[in-house]
CSV table of C-alpha atoms in Angstrom, one decimal:
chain,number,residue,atom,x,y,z
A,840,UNK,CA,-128.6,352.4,69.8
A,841,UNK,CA,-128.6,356.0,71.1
A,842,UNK,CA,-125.2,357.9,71.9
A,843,UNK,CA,-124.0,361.0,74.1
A,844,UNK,CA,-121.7,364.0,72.7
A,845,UNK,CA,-119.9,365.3,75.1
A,846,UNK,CA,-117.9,368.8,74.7
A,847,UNK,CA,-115.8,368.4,77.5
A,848,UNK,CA,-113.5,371.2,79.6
A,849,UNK,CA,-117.4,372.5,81.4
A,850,UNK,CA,-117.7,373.7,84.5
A,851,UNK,CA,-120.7,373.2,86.5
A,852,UNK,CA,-122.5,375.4,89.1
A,853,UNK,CA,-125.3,374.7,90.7
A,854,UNK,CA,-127.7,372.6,92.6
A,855,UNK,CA,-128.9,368.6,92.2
A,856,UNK,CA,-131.4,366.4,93.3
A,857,UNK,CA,-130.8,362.8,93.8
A,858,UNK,CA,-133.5,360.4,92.1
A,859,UNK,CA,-135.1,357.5,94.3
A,860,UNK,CA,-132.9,355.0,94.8
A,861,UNK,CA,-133.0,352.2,91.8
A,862,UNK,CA,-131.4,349.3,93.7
A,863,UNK,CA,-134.3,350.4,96.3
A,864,UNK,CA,-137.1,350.5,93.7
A,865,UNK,CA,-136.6,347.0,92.1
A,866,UNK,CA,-137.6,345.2,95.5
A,867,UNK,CA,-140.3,347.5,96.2
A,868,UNK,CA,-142.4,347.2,93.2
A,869,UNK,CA,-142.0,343.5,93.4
A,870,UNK,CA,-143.5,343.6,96.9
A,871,UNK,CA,-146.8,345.4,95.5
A,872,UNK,CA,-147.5,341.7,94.1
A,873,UNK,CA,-148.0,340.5,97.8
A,874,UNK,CA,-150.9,342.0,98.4
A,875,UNK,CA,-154.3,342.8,96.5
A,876,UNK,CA,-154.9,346.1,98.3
A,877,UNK,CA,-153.3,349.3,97.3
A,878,UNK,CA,-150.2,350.2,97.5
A,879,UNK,CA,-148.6,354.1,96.8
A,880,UNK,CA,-144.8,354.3,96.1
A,881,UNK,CA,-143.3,358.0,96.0
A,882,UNK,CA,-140.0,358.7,94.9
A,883,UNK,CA,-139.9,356.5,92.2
A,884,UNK,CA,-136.7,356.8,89.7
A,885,UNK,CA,-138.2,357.7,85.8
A,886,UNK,CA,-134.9,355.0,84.5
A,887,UNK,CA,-134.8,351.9,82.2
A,888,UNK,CA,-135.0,349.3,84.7
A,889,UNK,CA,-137.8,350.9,87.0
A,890,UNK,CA,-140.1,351.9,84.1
A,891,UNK,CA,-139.6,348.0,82.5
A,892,UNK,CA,-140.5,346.4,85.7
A,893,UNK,CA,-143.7,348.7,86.5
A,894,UNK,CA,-144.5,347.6,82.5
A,895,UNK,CA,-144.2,344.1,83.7
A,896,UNK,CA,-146.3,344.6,86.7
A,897,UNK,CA,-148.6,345.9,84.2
A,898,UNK,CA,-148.9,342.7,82.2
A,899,UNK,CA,-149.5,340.6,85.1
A,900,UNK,CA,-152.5,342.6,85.8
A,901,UNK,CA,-151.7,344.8,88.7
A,902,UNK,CA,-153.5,348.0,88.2
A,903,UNK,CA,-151.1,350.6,87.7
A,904,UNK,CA,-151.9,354.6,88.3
A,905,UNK,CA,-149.9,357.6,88.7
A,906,UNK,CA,-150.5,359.7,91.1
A,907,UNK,CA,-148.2,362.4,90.9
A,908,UNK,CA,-144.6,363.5,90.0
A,909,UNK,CA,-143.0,360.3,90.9
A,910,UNK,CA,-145.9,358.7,92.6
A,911,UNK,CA,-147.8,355.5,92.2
A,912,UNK,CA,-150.4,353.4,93.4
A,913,UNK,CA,-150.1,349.4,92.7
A,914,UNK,CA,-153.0,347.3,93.0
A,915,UNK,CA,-152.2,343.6,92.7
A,916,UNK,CA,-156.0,342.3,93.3
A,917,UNK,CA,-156.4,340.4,89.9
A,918,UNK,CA,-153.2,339.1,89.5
A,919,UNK,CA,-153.4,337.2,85.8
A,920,UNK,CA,-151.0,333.7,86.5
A,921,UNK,CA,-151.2,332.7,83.2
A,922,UNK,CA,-149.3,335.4,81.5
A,923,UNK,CA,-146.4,333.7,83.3
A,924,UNK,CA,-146.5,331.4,80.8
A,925,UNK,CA,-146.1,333.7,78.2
A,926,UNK,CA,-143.7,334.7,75.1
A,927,UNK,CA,-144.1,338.0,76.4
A,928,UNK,CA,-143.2,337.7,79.7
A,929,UNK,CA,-140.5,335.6,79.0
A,930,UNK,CA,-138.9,338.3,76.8
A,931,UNK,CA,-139.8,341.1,79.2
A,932,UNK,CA,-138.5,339.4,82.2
A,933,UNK,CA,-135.2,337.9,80.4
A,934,UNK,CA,-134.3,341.7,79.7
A,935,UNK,CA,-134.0,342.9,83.7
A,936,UNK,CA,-132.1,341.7,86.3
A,937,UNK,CA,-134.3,343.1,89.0
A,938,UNK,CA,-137.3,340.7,87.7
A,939,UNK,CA,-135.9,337.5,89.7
A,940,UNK,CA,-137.3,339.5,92.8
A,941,UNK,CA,-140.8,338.8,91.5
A,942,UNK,CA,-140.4,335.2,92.2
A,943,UNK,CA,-140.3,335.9,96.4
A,944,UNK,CA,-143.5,337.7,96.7
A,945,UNK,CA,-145.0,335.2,94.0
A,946,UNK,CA,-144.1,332.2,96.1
A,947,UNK,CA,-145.2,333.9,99.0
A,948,UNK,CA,-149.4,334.9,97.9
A,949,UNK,CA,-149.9,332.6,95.0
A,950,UNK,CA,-147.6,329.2,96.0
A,951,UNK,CA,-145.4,329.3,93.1
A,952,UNK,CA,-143.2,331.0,90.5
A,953,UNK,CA,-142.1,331.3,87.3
A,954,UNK,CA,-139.0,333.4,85.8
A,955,UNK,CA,-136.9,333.2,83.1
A,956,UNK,CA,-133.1,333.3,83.5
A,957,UNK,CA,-133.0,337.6,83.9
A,958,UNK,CA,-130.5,339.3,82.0
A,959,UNK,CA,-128.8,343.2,83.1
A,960,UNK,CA,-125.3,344.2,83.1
A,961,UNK,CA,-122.4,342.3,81.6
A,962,UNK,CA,-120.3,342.8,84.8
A,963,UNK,CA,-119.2,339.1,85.9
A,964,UNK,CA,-121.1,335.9,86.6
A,965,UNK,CA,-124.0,336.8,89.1
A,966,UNK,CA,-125.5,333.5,90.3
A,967,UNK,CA,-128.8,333.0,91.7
A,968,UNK,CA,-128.1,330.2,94.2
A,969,UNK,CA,-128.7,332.5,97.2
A,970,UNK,CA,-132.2,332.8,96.0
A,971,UNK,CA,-132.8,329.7,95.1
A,972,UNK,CA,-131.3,328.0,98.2
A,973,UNK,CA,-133.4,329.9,100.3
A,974,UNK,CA,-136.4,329.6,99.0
A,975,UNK,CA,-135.9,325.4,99.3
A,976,UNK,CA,-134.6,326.1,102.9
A,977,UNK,CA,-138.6,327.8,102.8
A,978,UNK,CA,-139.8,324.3,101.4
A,979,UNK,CA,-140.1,325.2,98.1
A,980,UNK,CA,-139.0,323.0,95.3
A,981,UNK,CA,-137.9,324.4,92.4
A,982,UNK,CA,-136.5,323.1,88.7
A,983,UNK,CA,-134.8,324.2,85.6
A,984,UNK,CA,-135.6,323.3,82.4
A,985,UNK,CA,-133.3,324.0,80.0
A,986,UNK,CA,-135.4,322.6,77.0
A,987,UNK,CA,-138.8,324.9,78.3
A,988,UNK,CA,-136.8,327.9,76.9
A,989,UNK,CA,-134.6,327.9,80.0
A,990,UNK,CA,-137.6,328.8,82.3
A,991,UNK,CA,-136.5,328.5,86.8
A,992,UNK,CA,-140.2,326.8,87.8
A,993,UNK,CA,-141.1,327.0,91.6
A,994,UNK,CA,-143.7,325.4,93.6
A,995,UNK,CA,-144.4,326.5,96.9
A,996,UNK,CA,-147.4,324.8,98.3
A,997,UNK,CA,-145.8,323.7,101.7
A,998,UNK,CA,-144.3,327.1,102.9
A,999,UNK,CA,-142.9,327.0,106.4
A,1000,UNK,CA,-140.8,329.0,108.7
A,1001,UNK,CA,-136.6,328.2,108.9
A,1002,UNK,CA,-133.5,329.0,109.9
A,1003,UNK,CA,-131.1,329.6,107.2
A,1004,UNK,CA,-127.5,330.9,106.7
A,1005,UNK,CA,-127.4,332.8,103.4
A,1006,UNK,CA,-123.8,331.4,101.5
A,1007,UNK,CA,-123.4,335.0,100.7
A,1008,UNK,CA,-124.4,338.8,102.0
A,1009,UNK,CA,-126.7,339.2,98.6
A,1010,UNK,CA,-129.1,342.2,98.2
A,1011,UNK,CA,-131.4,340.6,95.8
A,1012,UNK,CA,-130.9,337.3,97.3
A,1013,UNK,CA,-132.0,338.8,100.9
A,1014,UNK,CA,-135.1,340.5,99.2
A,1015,UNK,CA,-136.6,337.6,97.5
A,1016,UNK,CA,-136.1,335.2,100.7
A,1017,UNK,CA,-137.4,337.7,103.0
A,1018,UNK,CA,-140.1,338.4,100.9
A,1019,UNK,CA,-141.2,334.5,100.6
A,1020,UNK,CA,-140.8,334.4,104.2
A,1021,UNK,CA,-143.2,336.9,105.2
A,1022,UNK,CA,-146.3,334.5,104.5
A,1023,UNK,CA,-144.6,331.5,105.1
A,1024,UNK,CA,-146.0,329.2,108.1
A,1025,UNK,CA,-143.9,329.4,111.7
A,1026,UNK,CA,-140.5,331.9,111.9
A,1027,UNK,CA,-138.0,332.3,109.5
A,1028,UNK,CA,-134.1,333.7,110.6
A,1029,UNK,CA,-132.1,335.0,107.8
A,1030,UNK,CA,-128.5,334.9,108.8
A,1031,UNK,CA,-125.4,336.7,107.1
A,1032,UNK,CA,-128.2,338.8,105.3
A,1033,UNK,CA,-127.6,341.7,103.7
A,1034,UNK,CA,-128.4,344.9,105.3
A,1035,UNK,CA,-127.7,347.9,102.9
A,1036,UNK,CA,-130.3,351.1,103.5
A,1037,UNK,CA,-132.5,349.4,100.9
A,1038,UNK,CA,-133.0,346.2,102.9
A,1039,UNK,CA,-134.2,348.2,106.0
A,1040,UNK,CA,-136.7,350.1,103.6
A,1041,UNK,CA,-138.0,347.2,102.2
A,1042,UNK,CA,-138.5,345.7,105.5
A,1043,UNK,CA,-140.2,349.1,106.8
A,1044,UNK,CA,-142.4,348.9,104.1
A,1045,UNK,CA,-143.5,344.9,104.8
A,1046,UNK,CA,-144.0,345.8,108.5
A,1047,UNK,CA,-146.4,348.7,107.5
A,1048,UNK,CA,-148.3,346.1,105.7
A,1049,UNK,CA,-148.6,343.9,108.8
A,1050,UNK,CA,-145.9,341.2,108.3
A,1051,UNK,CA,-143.5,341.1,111.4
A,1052,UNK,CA,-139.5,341.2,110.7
A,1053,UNK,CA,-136.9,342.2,113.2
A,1054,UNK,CA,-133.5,342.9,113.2
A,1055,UNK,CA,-134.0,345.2,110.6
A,1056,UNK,CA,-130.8,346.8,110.0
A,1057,UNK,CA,-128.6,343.6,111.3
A,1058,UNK,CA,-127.2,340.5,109.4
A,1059,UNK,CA,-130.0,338.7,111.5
A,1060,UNK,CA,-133.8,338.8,110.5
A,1061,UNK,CA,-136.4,336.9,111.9
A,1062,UNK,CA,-139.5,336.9,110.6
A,1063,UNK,CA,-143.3,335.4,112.4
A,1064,UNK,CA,-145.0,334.7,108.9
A,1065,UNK,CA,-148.8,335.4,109.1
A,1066,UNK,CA,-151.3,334.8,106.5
A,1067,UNK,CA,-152.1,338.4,104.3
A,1068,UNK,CA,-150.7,341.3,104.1
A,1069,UNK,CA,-152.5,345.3,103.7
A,1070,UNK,CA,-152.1,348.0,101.5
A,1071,UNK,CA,-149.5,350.8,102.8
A,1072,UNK,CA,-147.8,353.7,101.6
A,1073,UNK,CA,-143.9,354.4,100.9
A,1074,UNK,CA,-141.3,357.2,100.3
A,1075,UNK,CA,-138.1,356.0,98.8
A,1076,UNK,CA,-134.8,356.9,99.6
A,1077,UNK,CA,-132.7,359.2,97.2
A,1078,UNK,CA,-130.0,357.3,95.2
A,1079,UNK,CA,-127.0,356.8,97.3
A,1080,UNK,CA,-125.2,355.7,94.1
A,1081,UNK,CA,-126.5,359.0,92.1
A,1082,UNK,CA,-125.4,360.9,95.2
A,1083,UNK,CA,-121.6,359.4,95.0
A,1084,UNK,CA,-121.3,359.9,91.5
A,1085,UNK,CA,-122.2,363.7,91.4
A,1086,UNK,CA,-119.3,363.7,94.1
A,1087,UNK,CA,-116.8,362.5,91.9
A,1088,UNK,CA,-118.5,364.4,89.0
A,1089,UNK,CA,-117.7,368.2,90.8
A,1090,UNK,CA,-114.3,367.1,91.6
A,1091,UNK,CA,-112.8,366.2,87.9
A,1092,UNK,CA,-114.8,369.1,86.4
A,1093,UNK,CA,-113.5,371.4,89.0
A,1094,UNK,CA,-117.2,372.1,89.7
A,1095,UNK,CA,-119.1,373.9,92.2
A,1096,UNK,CA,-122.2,371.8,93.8
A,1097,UNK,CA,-125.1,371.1,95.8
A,1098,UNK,CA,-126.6,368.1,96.1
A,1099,UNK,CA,-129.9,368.8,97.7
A,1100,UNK,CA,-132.0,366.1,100.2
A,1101,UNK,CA,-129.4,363.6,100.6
A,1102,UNK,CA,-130.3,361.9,103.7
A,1103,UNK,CA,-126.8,361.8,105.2
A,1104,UNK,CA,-127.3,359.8,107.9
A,1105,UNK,CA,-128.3,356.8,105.5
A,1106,UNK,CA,-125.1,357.0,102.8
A,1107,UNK,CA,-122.9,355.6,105.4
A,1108,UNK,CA,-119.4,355.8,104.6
A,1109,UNK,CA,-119.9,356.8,100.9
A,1110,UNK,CA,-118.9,360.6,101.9
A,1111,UNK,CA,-115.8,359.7,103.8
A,1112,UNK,CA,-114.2,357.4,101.0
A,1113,UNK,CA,-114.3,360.4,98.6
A,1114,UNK,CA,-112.8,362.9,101.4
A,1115,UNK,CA,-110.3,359.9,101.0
A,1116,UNK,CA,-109.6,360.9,97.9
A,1117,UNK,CA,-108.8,364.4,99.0
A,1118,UNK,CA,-112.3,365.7,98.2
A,1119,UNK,CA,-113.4,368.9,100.0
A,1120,UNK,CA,-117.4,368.5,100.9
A,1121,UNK,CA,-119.5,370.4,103.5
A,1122,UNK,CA,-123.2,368.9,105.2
A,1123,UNK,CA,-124.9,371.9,104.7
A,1124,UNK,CA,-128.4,370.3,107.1
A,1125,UNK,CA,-129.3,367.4,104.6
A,1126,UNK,CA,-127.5,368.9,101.5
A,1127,UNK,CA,-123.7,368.2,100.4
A,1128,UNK,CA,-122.2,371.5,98.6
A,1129,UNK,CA,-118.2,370.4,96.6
A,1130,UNK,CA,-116.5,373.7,96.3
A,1131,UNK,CA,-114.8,373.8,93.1
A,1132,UNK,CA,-111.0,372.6,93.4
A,1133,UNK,CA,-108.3,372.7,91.3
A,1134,UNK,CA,-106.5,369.8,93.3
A,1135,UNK,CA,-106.8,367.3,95.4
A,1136,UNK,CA,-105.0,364.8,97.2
A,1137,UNK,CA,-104.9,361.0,98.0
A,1138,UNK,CA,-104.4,360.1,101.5
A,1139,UNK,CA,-101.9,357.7,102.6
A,1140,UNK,CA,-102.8,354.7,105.4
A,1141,UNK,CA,-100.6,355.6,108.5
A,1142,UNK,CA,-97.4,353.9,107.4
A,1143,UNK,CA,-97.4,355.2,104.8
A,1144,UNK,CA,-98.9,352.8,102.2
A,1145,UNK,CA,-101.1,353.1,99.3
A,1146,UNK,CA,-104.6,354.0,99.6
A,1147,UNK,CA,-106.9,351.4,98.8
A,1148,UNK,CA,-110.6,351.4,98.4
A,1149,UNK,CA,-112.3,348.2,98.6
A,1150,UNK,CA,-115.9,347.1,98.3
A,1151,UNK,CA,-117.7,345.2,100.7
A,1152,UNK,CA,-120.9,344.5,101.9
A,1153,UNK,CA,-122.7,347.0,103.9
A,1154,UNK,CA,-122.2,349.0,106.1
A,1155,UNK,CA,-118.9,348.6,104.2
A,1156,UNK,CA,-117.9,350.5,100.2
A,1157,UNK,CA,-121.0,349.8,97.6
A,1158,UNK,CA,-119.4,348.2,94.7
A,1159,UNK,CA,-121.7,350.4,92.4
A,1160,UNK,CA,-119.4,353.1,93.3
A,1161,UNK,CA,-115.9,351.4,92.5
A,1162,UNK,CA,-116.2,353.1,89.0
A,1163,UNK,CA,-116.8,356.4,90.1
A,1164,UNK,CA,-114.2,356.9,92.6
A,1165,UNK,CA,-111.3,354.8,89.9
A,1166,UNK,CA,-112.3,357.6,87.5
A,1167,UNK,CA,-112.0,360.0,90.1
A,1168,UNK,CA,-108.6,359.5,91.2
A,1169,UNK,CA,-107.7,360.0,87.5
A,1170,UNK,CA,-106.6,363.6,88.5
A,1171,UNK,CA,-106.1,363.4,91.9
A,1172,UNK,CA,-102.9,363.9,93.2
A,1173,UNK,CA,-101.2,360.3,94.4
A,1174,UNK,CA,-101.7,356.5,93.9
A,1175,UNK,CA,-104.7,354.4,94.4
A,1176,UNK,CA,-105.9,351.0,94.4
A,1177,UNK,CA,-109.4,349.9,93.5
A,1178,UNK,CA,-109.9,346.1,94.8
A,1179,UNK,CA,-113.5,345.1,92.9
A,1180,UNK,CA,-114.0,341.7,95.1
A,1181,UNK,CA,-117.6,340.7,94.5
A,1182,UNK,CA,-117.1,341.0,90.0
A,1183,UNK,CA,-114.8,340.1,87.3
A,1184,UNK,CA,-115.7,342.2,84.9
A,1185,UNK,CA,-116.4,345.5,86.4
A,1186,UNK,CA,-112.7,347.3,85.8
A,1187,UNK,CA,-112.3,346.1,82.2
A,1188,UNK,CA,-113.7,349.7,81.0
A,1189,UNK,CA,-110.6,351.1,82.2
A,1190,UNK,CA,-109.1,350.8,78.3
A,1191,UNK,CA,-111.1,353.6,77.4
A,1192,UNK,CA,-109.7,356.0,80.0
A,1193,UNK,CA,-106.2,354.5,79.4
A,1194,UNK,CA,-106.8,355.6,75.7
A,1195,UNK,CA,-108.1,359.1,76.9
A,1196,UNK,CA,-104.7,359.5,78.9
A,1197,UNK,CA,-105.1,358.1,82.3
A,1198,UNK,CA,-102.4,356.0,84.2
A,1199,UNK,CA,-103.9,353.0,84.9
A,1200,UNK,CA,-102.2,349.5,85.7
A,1201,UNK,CA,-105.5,347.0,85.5
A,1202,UNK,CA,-103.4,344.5,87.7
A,1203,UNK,CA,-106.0,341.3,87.2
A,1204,UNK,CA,-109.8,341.1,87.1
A,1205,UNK,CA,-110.5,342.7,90.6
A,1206,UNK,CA,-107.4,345.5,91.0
A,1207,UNK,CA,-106.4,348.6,89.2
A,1208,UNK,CA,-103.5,351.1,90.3
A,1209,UNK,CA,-104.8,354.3,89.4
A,1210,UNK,CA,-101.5,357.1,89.1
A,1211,UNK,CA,-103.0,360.2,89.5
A,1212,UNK,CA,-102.5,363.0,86.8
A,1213,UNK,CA,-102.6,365.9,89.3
A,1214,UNK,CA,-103.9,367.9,86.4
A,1215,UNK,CA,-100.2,367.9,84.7
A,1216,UNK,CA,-101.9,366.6,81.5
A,1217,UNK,CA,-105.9,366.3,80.8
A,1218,UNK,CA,-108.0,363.8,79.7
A,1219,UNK,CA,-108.8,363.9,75.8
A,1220,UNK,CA,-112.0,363.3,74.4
A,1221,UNK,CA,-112.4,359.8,72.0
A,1222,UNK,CA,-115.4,357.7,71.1
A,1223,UNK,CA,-116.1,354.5,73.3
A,1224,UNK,CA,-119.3,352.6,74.5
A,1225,UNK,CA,-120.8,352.1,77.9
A,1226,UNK,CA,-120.3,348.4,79.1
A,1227,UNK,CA,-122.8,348.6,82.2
A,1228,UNK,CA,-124.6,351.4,84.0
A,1229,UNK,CA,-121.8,352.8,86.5
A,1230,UNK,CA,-118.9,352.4,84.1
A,1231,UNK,CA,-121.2,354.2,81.1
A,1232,UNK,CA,-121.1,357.0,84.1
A,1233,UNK,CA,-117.8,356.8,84.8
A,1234,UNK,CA,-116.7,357.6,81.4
A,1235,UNK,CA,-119.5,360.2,81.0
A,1236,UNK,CA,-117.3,362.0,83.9
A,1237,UNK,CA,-114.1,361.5,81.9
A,1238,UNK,CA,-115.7,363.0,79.0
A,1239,UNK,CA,-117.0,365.8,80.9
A,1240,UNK,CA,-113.4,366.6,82.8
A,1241,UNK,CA,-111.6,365.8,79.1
A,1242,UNK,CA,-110.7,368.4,76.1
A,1243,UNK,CA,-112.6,368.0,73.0
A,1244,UNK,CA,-115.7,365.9,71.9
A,1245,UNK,CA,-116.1,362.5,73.2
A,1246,UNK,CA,-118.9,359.9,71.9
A,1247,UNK,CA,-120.0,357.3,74.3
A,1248,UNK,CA,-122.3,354.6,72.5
A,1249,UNK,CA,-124.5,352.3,74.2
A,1250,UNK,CA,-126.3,355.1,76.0
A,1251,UNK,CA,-129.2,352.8,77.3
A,1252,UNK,CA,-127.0,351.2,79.8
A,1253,UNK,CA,-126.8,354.6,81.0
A,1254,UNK,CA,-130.5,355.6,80.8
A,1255,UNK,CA,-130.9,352.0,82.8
A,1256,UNK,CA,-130.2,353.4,86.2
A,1257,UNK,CA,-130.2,357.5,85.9
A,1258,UNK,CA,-133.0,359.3,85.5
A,1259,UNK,CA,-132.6,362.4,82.5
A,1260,UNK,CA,-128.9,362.5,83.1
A,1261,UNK,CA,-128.2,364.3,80.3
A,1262,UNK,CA,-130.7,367.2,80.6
A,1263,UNK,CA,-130.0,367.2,84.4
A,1264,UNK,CA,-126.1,368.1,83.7
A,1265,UNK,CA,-126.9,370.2,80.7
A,1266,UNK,CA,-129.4,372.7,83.2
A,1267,UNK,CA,-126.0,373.3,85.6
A,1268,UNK,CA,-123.4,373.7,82.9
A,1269,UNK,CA,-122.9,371.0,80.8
A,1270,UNK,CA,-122.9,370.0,77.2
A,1271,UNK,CA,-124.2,366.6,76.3
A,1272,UNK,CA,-126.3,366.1,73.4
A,1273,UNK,CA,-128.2,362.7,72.3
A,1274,UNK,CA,-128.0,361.7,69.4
């Protein structure tokens, strides 16, 4: 288990790309697997999660080449089924969340699937009915076996085109189906689907490859289903979350930024919830530059109430950025609430700032009332471990804002979802060392 030391009390200056988009990259790849011509993905994040599923892909038999600084080309033409069955694959596909979006474009070219419960972050229960209930809506019949090592088996021989009302707005869940649906038999409509910026890039990319969606962008998709699909090329969007946190990031350090090739239009109302928060931020063409500020302020709703920031699914709050903008309002100046709807266990690394100094009331699962410092006292560095990949960030920013040395443990869960983070911060100012 690696760890990060962090001599807090830095100031940063300077400028920051964004990586491609993780949350963006997990559907893609899976998509390569519905074709057997080539397909070249650019942008693509160098992180835990990304680099375990193009392994995977590997293993299966999809030819796998780099083609550049971030650039691949997938071919999926001798796609090896058995491996599915597997000690292996089991263990490689237990250990990543993102893997369950292989089943979709499995069921979709080869008729069925097979995928081990996945695993990721310890953030709350994350079911997989969406997916599943879906995929029967598709035709598909599916089974559990607890006693075959706890294995979700799929068989999709009878594919065919229908209507569905997804029981919740799921990202993943909204991938998979469309991605089934895309070779089923007759028209598929997805309704209450998700739409978030990696949706509509997914569905780009299956229309480039000749399947037929629409709606892209809406809670309604339909989709004719036709028989194959071509090879097609693919830029990915910078990380909206990446983009977020180095907001919060130049505000407690008091930094002065630039993060560079943004692509404003697509981070939706990420921006305005930190200016929320007081945060000063100029659109410099597609760049964001944060002047360094000593202070900044909470806003107040119109009567005069507490600020809250609340997630919700797009175009509303990303709840990947809940952590970010709690640890920012560690300093502001005011009071805010953080209302984590979608999981119970996201706020529950908020002992660790507590311990570093914050004021922080975690009210129940889903709210915390963050009392901002206003820089009357700072954070102080202690030792504490990263629970999931935006939390481990969020602390890294405490760290980074705090006096002294802090150690934060369980570094992978970092490394999971951003790309060279600590030699990234280190080249504008920082001082993080891995040990």
């Amino acid at each position: 288990m690696a760890s990060f030391q962090i001599t807090g009390g830095r100031k940063l200056k300077g400028e920051l790309i964004p990586q491609g988009a993780k949350n963006e990259a997990l559907q893609i790849l899976c998509a390569v697997l519905l074709t057997k011509e080539p397909v070249t993905i650019h942008n693509i994040p160098s992180i835990r999660d990304v680099n375990q599923l193009i392994d995977l892909l590997g293993d299966m038999g999809v030819w796998v080449t780099r083609v550049g600084e971030g650039s691949y080309r997938f071919q999926a033409s001798d796609v090896n089924l058995d491996y599915l069955e597997s000690d292996t694959y089991k263990r490689k596909a237990a250990a990543l969340r993102g893997s369950v979006m292989l089943l979709g474009p499995m069921l979709a070219r080869f008729k069925k699937g097979r995928i081990p419960r996945p695993g990721g972050d310890k953030i709350g229960r994350r079911r997989l009915d969406t997916h599943f209930l879906g995929f029967e809506k598709l035709g598909a019949q599916f089974n559990y076996d607890a006693n075959d090592g706890g294995y979700y088996q799929v068989d999709a021989s009878n594919l065919r085109g229908a209507y569905m009302l997804l029981d919740e707005a799921s990202v993943t869940g909204t991938a998979n189906v469309l991605m089934a649906a895309v070779m089923a038999e007759g028209t598929t409509q997805i309704y209450n689907a998700a739409c978030e910026p990696y949706l509509q890039q997914l569905s780009k990319m299956l229309n480039s490859m000749g399947a037929k969606i629409t709606g892209v962008g809406s809670n309604l998709l339909t989709i004719e289903g036709v028989s194959e699909l071509k090879g097609t090329e693919h830029t990915m969007l910078p990380d909206m979350i990446e983009i977020g946190s180095f907001i919060g990031m130049a505000a407690m350090t008091q930094s002065e930024i630039t993060i560079k090739n943004c692509q404003i239009p697509q981070l939706g109302i990420i921006p305005d919830q930190f200016k929320r928060l007081g945060i000063q931020m100029e659109f410099r063409g597609d760049d964001i530059f944060i002047p360094a500020q000593e202070r900044y302020q909470i806003e107040s709703f119109l009567d005069g109430g507490m600020m809250t920031v609340a997630d919700a699914p797009w175009p509303g709050f990303t709840p990947d950025l809940l952590s970010i903008v709690l640890v920012t309002a560690v300093q502001a100046q005011g009071t805010l609430l953080i209302h984590q709807k979608m999981f119970e266990s996201r706020l529950f690394f908020v002992d660790k700032l507590i311990d570093m100094g914050a004021q922080i009331i975690l009210c129940d699962p889903h709210r915390a009332t963050v009392v901002g410092l206003n820089r009357q006292m700072p954070l102080k560095g202690i030792r504490m471990s990263s629970p999931d990949i935006r939390a481990g960030v969020a602390l890294l920013i405490a760290a980074m804002s705090a006096t002294g040395t802090s150690i934060i443990d369980n570094i992978e869960q970092i490394d999971r979802g951003y790309q060279h983070i600590d030699t990234r911060l280190n080249a504008i100012g920082a001082e993080i060392i891995r040990l």
